[in-house]
XYZ file of C-alpha atoms in Angstrom:
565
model
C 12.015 -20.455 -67.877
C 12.766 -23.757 -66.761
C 11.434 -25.614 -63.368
C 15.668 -25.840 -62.680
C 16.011 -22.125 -63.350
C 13.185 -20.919 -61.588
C 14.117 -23.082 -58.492
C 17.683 -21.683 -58.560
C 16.463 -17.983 -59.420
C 14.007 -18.522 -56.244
C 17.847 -19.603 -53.715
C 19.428 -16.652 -54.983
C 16.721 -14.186 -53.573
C 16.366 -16.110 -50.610
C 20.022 -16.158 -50.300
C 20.659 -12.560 -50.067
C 24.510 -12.543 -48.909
C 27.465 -14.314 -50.113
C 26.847 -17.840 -48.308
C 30.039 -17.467 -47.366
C 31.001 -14.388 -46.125
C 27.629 -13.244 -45.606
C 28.880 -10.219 -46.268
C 28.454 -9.312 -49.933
C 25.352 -9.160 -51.711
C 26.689 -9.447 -54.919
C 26.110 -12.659 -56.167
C 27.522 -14.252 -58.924
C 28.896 -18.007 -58.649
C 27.466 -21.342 -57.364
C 29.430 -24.537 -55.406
C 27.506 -27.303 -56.964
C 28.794 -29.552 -54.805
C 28.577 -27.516 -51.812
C 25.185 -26.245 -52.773
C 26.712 -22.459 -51.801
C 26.343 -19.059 -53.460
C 29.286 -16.858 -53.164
C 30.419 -13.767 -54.160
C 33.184 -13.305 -56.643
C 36.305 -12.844 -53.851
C 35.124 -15.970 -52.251
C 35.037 -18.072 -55.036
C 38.301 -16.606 -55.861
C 40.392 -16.666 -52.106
C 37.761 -18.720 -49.996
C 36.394 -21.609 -51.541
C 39.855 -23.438 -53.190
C 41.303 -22.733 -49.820
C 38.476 -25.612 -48.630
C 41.000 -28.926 -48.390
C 37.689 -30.817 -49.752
C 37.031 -28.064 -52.577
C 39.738 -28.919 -55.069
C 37.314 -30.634 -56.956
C 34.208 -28.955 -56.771
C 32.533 -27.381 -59.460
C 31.695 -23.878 -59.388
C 29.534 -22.195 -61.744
C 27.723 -18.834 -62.872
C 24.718 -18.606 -61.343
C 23.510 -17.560 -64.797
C 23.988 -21.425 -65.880
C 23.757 -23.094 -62.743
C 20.426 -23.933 -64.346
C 21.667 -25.293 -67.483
C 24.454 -26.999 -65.795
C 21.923 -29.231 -63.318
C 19.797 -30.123 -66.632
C 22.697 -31.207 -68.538
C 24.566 -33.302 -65.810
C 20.951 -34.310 -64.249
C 22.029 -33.365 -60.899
C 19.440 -31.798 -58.610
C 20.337 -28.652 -56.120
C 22.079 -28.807 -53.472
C 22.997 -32.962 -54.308
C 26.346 -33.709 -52.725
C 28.761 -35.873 -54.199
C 30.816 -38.039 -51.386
C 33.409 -39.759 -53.840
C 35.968 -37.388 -54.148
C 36.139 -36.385 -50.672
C 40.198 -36.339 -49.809
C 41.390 -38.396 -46.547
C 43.293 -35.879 -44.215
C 45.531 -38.682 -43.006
C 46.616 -40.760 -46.478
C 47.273 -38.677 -49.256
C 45.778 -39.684 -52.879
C 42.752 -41.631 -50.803
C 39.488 -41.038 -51.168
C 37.304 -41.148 -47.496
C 35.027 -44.179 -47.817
C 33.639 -44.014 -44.884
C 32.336 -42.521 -41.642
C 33.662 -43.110 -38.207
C 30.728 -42.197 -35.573
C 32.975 -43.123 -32.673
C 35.898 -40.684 -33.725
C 33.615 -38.176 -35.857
C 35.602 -38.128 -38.632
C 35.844 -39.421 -42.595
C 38.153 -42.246 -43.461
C 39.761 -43.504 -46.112
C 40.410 -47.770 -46.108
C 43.418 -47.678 -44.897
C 42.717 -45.387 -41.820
C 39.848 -48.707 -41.342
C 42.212 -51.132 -41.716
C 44.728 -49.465 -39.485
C 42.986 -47.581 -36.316
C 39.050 -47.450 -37.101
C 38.288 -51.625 -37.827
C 35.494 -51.641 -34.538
C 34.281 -48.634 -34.814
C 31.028 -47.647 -35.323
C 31.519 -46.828 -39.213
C 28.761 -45.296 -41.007
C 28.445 -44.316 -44.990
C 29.368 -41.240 -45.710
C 26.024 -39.766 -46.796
C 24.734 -41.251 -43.570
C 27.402 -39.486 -41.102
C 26.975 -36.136 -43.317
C 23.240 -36.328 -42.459
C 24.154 -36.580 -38.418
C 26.401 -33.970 -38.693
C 23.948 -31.391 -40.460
C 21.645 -32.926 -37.427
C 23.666 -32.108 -35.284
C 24.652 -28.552 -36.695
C 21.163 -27.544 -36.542
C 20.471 -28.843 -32.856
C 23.304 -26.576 -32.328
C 22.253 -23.769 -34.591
C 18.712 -23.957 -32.622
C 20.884 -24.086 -29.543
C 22.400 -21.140 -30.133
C 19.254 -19.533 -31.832
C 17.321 -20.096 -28.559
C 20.656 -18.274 -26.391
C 20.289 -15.566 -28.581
C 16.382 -15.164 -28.571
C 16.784 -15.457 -24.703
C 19.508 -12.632 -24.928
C 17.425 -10.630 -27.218
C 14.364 -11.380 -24.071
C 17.297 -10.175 -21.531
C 18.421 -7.067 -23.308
C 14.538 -6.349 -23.599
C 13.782 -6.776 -19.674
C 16.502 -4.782 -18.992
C 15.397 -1.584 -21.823
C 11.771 -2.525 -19.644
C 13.509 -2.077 -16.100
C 15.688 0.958 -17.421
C 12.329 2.315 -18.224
C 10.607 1.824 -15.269
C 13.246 2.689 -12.886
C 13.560 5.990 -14.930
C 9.745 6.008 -14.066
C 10.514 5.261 -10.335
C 13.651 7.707 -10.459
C 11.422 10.716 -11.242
C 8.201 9.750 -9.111
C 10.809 9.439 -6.228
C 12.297 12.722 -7.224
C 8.930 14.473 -7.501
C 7.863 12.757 -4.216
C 11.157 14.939 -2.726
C 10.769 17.859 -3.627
C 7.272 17.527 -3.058
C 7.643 16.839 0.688
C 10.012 19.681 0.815
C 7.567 22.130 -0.100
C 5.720 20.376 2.906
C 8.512 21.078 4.861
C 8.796 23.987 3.951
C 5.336 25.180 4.460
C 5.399 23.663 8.045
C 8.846 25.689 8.927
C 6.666 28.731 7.607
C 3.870 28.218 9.659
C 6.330 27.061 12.247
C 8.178 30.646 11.723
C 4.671 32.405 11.914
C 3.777 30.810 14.995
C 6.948 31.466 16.630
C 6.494 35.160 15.400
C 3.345 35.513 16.884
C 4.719 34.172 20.015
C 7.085 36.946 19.661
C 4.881 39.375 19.200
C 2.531 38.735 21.958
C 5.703 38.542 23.876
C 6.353 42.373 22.674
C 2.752 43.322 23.670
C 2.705 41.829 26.823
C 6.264 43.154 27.753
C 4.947 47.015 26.664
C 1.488 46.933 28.241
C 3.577 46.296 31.597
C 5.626 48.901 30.866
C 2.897 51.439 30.439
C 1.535 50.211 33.355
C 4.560 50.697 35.409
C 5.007 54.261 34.265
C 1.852 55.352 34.633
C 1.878 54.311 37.963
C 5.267 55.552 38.595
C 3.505 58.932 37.155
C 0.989 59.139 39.478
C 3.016 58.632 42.477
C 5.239 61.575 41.401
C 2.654 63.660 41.434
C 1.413 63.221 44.661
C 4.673 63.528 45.552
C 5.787 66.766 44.112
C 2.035 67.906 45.677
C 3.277 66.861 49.173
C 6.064 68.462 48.156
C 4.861 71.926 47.775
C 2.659 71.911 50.538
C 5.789 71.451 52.592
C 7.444 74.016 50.926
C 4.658 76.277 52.074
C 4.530 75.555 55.657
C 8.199 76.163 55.749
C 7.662 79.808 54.492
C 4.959 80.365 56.443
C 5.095 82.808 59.959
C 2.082 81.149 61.276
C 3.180 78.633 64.132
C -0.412 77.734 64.249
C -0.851 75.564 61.107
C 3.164 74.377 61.539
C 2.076 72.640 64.182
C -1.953 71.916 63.253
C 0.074 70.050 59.735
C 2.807 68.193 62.318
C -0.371 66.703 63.983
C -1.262 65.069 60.697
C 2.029 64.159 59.505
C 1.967 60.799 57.874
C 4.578 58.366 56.721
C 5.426 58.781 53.134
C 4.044 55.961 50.995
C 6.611 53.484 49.683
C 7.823 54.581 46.018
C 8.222 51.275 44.149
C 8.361 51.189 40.640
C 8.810 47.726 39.394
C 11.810 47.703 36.857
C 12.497 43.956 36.507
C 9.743 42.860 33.795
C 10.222 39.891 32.063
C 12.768 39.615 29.152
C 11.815 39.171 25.463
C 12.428 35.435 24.769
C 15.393 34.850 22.693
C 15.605 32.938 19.626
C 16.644 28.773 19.773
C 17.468 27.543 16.551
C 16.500 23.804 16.371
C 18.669 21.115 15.369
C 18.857 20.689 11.691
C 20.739 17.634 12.104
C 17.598 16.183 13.261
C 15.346 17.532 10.893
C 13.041 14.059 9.727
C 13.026 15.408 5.841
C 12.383 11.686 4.869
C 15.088 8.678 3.654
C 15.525 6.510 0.988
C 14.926 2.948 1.262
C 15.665 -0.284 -0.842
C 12.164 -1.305 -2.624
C 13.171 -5.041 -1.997
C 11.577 -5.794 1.283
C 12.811 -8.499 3.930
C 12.315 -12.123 3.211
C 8.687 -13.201 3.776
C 8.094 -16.604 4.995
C 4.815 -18.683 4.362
C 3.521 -20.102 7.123
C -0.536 -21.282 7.316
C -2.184 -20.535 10.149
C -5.181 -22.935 9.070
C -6.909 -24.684 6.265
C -10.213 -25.677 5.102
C -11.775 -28.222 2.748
C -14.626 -27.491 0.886
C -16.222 -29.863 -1.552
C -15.721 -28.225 -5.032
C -12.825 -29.206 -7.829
C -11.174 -25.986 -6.925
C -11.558 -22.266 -5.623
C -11.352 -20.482 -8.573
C -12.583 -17.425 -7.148
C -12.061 -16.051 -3.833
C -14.043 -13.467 -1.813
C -13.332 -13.185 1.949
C -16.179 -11.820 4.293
C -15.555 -9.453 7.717
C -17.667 -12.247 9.220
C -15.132 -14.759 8.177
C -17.717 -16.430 6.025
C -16.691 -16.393 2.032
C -17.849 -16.470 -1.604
C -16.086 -19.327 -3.153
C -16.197 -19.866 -7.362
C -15.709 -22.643 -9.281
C -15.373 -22.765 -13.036
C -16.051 -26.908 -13.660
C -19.114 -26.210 -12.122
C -19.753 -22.869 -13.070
C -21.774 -22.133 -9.784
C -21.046 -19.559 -6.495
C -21.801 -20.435 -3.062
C -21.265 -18.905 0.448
C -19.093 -21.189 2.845
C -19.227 -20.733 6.189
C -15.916 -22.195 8.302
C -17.156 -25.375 10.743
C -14.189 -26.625 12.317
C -11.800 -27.672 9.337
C -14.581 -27.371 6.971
C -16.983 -24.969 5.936
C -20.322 -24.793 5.261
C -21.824 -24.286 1.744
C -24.847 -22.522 1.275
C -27.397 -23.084 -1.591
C -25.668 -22.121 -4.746
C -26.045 -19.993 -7.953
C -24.981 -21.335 -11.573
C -23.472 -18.749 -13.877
C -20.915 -18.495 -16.161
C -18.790 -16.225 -14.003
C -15.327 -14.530 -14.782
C -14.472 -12.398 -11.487
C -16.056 -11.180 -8.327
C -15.384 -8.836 -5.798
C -17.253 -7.109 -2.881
C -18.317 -4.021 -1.141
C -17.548 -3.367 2.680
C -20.719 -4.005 3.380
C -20.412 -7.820 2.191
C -22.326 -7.320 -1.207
C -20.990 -8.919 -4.044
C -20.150 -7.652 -7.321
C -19.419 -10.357 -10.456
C -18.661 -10.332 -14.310
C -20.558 -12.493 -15.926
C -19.111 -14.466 -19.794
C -19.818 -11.840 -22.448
C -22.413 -9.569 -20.589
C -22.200 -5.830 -20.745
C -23.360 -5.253 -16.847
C -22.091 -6.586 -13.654
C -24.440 -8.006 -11.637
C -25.501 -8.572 -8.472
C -25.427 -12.197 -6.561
C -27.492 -13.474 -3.858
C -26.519 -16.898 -3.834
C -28.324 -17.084 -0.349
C -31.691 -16.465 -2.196
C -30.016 -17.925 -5.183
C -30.631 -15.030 -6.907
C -28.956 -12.506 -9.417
C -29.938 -9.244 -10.127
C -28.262 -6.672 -12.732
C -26.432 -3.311 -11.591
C -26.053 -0.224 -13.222
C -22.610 -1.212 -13.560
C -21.979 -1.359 -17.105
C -19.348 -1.404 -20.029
C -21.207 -1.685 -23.318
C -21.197 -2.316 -25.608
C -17.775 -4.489 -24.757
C -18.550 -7.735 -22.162
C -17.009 -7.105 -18.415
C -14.136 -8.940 -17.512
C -12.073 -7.657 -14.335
C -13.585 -6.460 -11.313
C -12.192 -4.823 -8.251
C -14.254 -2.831 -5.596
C -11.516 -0.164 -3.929
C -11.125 0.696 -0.402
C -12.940 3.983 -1.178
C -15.816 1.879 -3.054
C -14.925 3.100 -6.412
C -15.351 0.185 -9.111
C -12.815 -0.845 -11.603
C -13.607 -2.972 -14.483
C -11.577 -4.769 -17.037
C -13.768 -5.099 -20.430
C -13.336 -6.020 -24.082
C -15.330 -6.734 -27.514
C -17.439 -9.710 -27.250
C -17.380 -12.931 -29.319
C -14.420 -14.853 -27.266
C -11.147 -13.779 -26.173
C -8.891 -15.095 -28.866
C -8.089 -13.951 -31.798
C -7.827 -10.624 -29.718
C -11.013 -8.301 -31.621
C -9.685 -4.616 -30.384
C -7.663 -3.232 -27.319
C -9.042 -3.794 -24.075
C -9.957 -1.655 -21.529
C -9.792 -0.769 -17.962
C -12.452 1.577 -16.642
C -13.255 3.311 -12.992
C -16.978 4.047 -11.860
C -18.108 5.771 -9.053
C -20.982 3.943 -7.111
C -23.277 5.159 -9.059
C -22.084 3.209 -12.101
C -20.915 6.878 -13.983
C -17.514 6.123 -15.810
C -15.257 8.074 -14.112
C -11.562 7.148 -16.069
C -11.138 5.371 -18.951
C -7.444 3.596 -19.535
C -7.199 2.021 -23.025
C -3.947 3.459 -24.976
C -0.558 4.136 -23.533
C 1.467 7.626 -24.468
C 2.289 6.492 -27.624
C -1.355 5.333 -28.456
C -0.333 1.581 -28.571
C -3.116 -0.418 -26.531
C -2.378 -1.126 -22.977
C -4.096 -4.382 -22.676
C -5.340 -7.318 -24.386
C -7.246 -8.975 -21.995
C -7.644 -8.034 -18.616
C -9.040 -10.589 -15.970
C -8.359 -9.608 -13.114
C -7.331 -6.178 -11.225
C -6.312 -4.645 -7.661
C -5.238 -1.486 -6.295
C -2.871 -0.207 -3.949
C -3.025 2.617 -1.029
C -0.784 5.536 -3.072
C -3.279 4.391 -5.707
C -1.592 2.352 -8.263
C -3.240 -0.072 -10.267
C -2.004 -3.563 -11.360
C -3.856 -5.587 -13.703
C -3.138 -9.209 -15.093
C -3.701 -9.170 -18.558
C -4.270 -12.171 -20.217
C -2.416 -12.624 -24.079
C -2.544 -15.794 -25.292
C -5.338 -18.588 -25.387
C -3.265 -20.308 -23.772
C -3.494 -17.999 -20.751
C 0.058 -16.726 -20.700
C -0.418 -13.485 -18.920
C 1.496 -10.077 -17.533
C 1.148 -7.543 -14.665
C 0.600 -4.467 -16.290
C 0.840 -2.025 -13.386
C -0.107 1.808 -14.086
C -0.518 5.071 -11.501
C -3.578 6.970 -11.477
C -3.337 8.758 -13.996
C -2.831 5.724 -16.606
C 0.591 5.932 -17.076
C 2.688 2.607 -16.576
C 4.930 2.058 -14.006
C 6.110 -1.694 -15.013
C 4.893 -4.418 -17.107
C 5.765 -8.040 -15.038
C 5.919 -10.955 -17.527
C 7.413 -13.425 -14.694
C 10.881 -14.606 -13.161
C 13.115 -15.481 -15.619
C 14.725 -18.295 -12.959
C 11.290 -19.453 -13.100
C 9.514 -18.566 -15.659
C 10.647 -19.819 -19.331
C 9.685 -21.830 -22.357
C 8.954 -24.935 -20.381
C 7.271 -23.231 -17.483
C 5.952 -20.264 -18.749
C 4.257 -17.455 -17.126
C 0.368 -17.823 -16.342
C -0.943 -15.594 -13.670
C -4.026 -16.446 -12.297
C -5.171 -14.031 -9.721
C -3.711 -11.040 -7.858
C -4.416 -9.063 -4.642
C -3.097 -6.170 -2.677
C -1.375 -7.477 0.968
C -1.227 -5.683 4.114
C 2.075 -4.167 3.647
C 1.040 -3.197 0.689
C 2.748 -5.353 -1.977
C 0.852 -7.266 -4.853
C 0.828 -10.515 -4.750
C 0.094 -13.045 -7.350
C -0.787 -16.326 -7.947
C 0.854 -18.897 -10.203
C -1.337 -22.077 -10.074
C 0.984 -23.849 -13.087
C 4.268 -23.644 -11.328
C 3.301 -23.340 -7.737
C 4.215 -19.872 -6.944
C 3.356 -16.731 -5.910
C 5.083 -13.581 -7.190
C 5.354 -10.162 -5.069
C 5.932 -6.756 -6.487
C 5.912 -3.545 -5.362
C 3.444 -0.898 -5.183
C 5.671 0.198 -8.607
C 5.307 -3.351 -10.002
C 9.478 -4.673 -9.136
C 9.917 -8.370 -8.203
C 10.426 -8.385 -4.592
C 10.625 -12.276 -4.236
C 8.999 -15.861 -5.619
C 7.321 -18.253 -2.973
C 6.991 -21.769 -3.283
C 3.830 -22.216 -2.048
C 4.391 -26.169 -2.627
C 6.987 -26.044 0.780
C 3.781 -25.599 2.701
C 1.583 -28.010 1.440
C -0.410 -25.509 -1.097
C -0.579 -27.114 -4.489
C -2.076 -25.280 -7.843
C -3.181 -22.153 -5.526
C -5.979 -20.828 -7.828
C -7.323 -17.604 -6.249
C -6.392 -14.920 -3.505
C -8.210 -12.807 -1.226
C -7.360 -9.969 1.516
C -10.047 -9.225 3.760
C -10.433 -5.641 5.827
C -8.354 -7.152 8.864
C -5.719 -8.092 6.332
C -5.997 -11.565 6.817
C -4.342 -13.320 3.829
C -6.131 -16.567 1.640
C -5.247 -19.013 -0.491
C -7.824 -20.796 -2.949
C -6.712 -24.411 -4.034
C -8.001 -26.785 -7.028
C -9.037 -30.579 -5.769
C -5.837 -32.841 -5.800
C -5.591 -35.992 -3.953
C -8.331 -35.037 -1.307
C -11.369 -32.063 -1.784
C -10.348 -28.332 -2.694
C -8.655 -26.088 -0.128
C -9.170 -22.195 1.761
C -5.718 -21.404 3.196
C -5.077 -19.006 6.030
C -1.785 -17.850 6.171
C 0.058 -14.571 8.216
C 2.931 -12.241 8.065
C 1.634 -10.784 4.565
């Protein structure tokens, strides 16, 4: 086989379809002047239908081989002399008018087209295809960003199917709470009841025993009176008369209290619970106050109770303690060490990942010293860290030997203080892995997890956000009014606020992104309208006051302090 035939034989399989139609897959003839495969109703009904195809020469593709070696033409090699003017018939175009976009023939150049920008005709043809395939890559990039779309919204249909049956479960749920408080409700009421019953009876008794009595010493008074009356002896008539006292009062009390009657509550007012729009109010940025420290940027963000905090940087690769001063702070003697994430215990105790090390360790920067825990992963290298409220530990880990190409599935994993594993997240429900690298993590109060997860080397990132059992909720891969090709998505650190939202931080663009406890975009803040530029790292301490790591612009890094998170 030829180098022509086996060039041709290798367009027709990548050709597929009629080039025409792309319909039919049966192909059989060849434009060579077009360069087109077609099928056979194309090259029959189609193609002479072109006004410019009169004189084109189509072929069997079983010759177009021979046919290039015998006339020396190469594929796909256009000819531009017998292209018809549309204006002057039996005229040849000549050339190519850039100004009106068309092909003309002399005469339209001599008549209308003399100043115009006039181009050869191979020349224009090459702008054209330019400009077709700007606007084939135009429309190519619409329809990847529709295919994105339609994929965000088969994610959100997901995930408020998710939230629709957590809600759901989370009803019924608190109506068997309800309902187990109207029991105990009904029991106590009962009870109330009964004692009522008791009460009511033992008076009762009471009464009639007393009532008892006093008939009896009645009817005996009764009888003795009887006796006297029958008697003959005037003597004891008159002996009894002497001794004659007043009858004691009979009083038998009647009116007890009633057995309380039933009140049925209102069940209009019943709180069973209401559902609420996840989107919350409009939060506003507004610093309370700011610090410089002298480091090229807070990469890493620890906030003390004492108001004191552990502050990373990554140009340095060194962890210090700063203590606020005014509108400074303080820096204690620091500790070098290649450090990915930190976090700390209530008890101010820090906890850090160190670059490809199985155990967390331990840092005294203080005493610059570092000490390992029993806090480990291996045989992967620790990446995430996140101490929870109730001082559980939750680590992010994968293989060692870099991030990139991605070695095997990362993997998020919850200790007890003791350092025993407790849960182990690595695979979804379908066994596909859930992360690829996970840097950094947080929790929220019902529990739910939210991890960024890092999947590029060129740090693009997502919020992968799961429940407690594992399961995910959402997967966050930025704001599509924000987030795009030019200004894509790289997360850089996350935290749980006060009210409960996570909040992340997006040092490329300026932003910060807050979700739900579920993982939905509540709202995008641009932290630039309040003077915080590239904000690096985020922190929440125990009093809920919010921070805001910077890197080093015009003057040193910044510690922000801002409210109403």
């Amino acid at each position: 086989m030829s180098t022509a035939q086996s060039a041709v034989k290798m367009e027709i399989q990548a050709a597929l379809t009629c080039e025409i139609c792309e319909n039919d897959r049966k192909l059989k003839w060849k434009c060579i002047d077009c360069g087109r495969f077609m099928c056979q109703r194309c090259r029959d009904v189609v193609h002479p239908k072109w006004p410019s195809a009169q004189d084109h020469t189509v072929v069997n593709i079983k010759d177009v081989g021979r046919k290039q070696k015998m006339t020396g033409t190469e594929p796909h090699k256009l000819d531009f002399t017998k292209l018809k003017c549309s204006k002057h018939a039996g005229q040849n175009s000549c050339l190519f008018c850039n100004s009106c976009g068309k092909l003309v023939c002399a005469t339209c150049v001599a008549k209308t087209h003399k100043k115009h920008d006039l181009l050869e005709i191979s020349e224009g043809y090459e702008n054209r295809i330019e400009s077709i395939k700007n606007e084939q890559k135009t429309i190519g990039k619409k329809i990847k960003f529709l295919i994105a779309a339609t994929k965000k919204l088969e994610e959100r249909k997901t995930c408020e199917q998710s939230t629709y049956e957590k809600v759901k479960q989370e009803v019924f749920n608190f109506e068997r709470v309800l309902v187990e408080q109207i029991k105990q409700r009904t029991n106590q009421i009962v009870t109330e009841l009964d004692q009522s019953l008791k009460t009511f009876k033992e008076l009762v008794v009471k009464e009639e025993r007393e009532a008892k009595r006093k008939e009896r010493t009645l009817k005996e008074k009764r009888d003795e009176l009887v006796q006297l009356t029958e008697t003959r002896n005037a003597q004891e008539v008159f002996s009894f008369s002497e001794s004659l006292e007043p009858t004691f009062e009979v009083n038998v009390k009647t009116s007890l209290q009633h057995i309380p009657i039933f009140c049925p509550g209102d069940l209009s007012n019943i709180e069973h619970g209401r559902l609420e729009n996840s989107i919350s109010k409009d939060i506003k940025l507004h610093v309370v106050t700011q610090f410089t420290i002298d480091t090229e940027a807070v990469n890493d963000l620890v906030s003390c109770p004492d108001g004191s905090f552990w502050v990373y940087n990554d140009t340095s690769r060194q962890v210090q303690k700063a203590i606020p001063d005014g509108d400074t702070v303080k820096v204690l003697p620091n500790v070098k060490l290649d450090m990915i994430d930190m976090s700390s215990f209530s008890n101010g105790e820090i906890l850090a990942s160190i670059l490809e090390s199985s155990n967390l360790v331990y840092i005294q920067p203080d005493k610059q010293k570092v000490q390992n825990s029993n806090f480990s992963v291996s045989p992967l290298a620790t990446l995430a860290v996140h101490i929870t409220r109730d001082e559980k530990v939750i680590v992010g880990a994968a293989e060692k030997g870099g991030w990139f190409p991605i070695q095997g599935p990362g993997q998020l994993i919850i200790m007890d203080q003791t350092g025993r594993w407790r849960k182990l997240f690595e695979v979804d429900n379908k066994n596909r892995p859930l992360f690829s690298v996970p840097v950094r993590v947080t929790t929220s109060s019902n529990s739910n997890i939210a991890v960024i997860d890092v999947i590029s080397n060129d740090l693009l990132g997502r919020i992968i956000v799961l429940d407690d059992g594992g399961k995910v909720l959402n997967i966050y891969t930025g704001n599509p009014e924000i987030n795009n090709e030019h200004c894509p998505f790289r997360p850089m650190d996350i935290v749980t606020s006060q009210s409960d939202s996570f909040v992340i931080a997006e040092s490329y663009n300026y932003f910060l992104h807050i979700l739900s406890s579920t993982g939905i975009l509540m709202q995008c803040l641009d932290t630039k309208k309040v003077g915080i530029e590239q904000p690096k790292s985020l922190s929440v301490d125990y009093n809920g006051h919010f921070y805001i790591g910077s890197e080093k612009t015009k003057q040193k890094a910044k510690i922000f302090v801002l409210e109403n998170f």
